[in-house]
Amino acid sequence: MIIPKDLAELATYVEKGKNVFFFTADWCGDCRYIKPQLPEIEVDRDEYMDVAVEWNIFGIPSLVVIEDGKELGRLVNKDRKTKEEIEAFLTSVQSA
């Protein structure tokens, strides 16, 4: 799991490559529930509130997949996500 140190580092993951951004917060029980299934980039929604607002991330946990600056898909809502839902989402984005 990658945890960006600052906004500049976070931006490098947006601009290059294909990455899954996992928006979370320390106080979010559902985030801790699904975190073991997400070996990608963890973005603390409270620490990066400006990014969350710009990306319309109002519920957590949420996932956004970006490749070379273009959004490929998102699973954004406030509901608990199951391992199966996460896998189905990531599979759908991989095949798109």
Short mmCIF file of C-alpha atoms in Angstrom, two decimals:
data_model
loop_
_atom_site.label_atom_id
_atom_site.label_comp_id
_atom_site.label_asym_id
_atom_site.label_seq_id
_atom_site.Cartn_x
_atom_site.Cartn_y
_atom_site.Cartn_z
CA MET A 1 0.00 0.00 0.00
CA ILE A 2 1.40 3.37 -1.02
CA ILE A 3 0.60 6.33 1.24
CA PRO A 4 1.61 9.62 -0.46
CA LYS A 5 3.63 11.99 1.72
CA ASP A 6 2.24 15.12 0.10
CA LEU A 7 0.11 16.51 -2.72
CA ALA A 8 3.04 16.57 -5.15
CA GLU A 9 3.67 12.86 -4.68
CA LEU A 10 -0.04 12.10 -5.03
CA ALA A 11 -0.09 14.05 -8.30
CA THR A 12 2.68 11.89 -9.76
CA TYR A 13 0.47 8.81 -9.36
CA VAL A 14 -2.39 10.60 -11.12
CA GLU A 15 -0.27 11.68 -14.08
CA LYS A 16 1.61 8.45 -14.86
CA GLY A 17 0.58 4.83 -14.98
CA LYS A 18 -2.62 3.06 -14.04
CA ASN A 19 -3.44 3.33 -10.34
CA VAL A 20 -6.28 2.62 -7.94
CA PHE A 21 -6.82 5.38 -5.39
CA PHE A 22 -8.44 4.20 -2.15
CA PHE A 23 -10.02 7.15 -0.31
CA THR A 24 -10.19 6.38 3.39
CA ALA A 25 -9.92 7.90 6.87
CA ASP A 26 -8.54 6.65 10.17
CA TRP A 27 -11.96 6.80 11.82
CA CYS A 28 -13.72 4.83 9.03
CA GLY A 29 -14.60 1.31 10.17
CA ASP A 30 -15.69 0.20 6.70
CA CYS A 31 -12.35 1.40 5.31
CA ARG A 32 -10.45 -0.77 7.80
CA TYR A 33 -12.72 -3.68 6.81
CA ILE A 34 -11.77 -3.58 3.11
CA LYS A 35 -8.22 -2.22 3.44
CA PRO A 36 -6.52 -5.66 3.40
CA GLN A 37 -7.87 -6.24 -0.12
CA LEU A 38 -6.45 -3.01 -1.52
CA PRO A 39 -2.70 -3.01 -2.17
CA GLU A 40 -2.82 0.29 -4.04
CA ILE A 41 -2.59 3.98 -3.22
CA GLU A 42 -4.24 5.01 0.02
CA VAL A 43 -5.49 8.60 0.16
CA ASP A 44 -6.57 9.91 3.55
CA ARG A 45 -9.70 11.86 2.69
CA ASP A 46 -9.28 14.13 5.72
CA GLU A 47 -5.67 14.95 4.85
CA TYR A 48 -6.43 15.55 1.15
CA MET A 49 -9.86 17.15 1.50
CA ASP A 50 -9.25 19.49 -1.48
CA VAL A 51 -8.57 16.48 -3.72
CA ALA A 52 -11.62 14.66 -2.36
CA VAL A 53 -13.84 17.67 -3.07
CA GLU A 54 -12.37 18.18 -6.55
CA TRP A 55 -12.92 14.47 -7.36
CA ASN A 56 -16.42 14.49 -5.77
CA ILE A 57 -15.45 11.97 -3.10
CA PHE A 58 -18.08 12.56 -0.44
CA GLY A 59 -18.50 9.03 0.86
CA ILE A 60 -15.78 6.71 2.03
CA PRO A 61 -14.49 4.17 1.45
CA SER A 62 -14.29 5.00 -2.26
CA LEU A 63 -12.12 3.81 -5.13
CA VAL A 64 -11.05 5.73 -8.24
CA VAL A 65 -9.00 4.20 -11.06
CA ILE A 66 -6.90 6.60 -13.12
CA GLU A 67 -4.56 5.87 -16.01
CA ASP A 68 -2.20 8.58 -17.26
CA GLY A 69 -4.41 11.35 -15.91
CA LYS A 70 -7.72 9.93 -17.23
CA GLU A 71 -10.33 8.45 -14.94
CA LEU A 72 -11.27 4.91 -15.98
CA GLY A 73 -13.82 4.17 -13.28
CA ARG A 74 -14.99 4.82 -9.76
CA LEU A 75 -16.75 3.03 -6.97
CA VAL A 76 -17.81 5.98 -4.87
CA ASN A 77 -20.49 5.77 -2.20
CA LYS A 78 -20.77 5.57 1.57
CA ASP A 79 -21.78 1.90 1.67
CA ARG A 80 -19.65 -0.96 2.96
CA LYS A 81 -18.10 -2.73 0.01
CA THR A 82 -17.59 -6.47 -0.04
CA LYS A 83 -14.47 -8.16 -1.36
CA GLU A 84 -16.60 -9.47 -4.25
CA GLU A 85 -17.86 -5.97 -5.14
CA ILE A 86 -14.31 -4.61 -5.12
CA GLU A 87 -13.03 -7.48 -7.27
CA ALA A 88 -15.93 -7.08 -9.74
CA PHE A 89 -15.30 -3.34 -9.98
CA LEU A 90 -11.55 -3.76 -10.53
CA THR A 91 -12.16 -6.52 -13.11
CA SER A 92 -14.60 -4.31 -15.01
CA VAL A 93 -12.06 -1.48 -15.12
CA GLN A 94 -9.25 -3.83 -16.20
CA SER A 95 -11.28 -5.11 -19.13
CA ALA A 96 -12.44 -1.67 -20.24
#
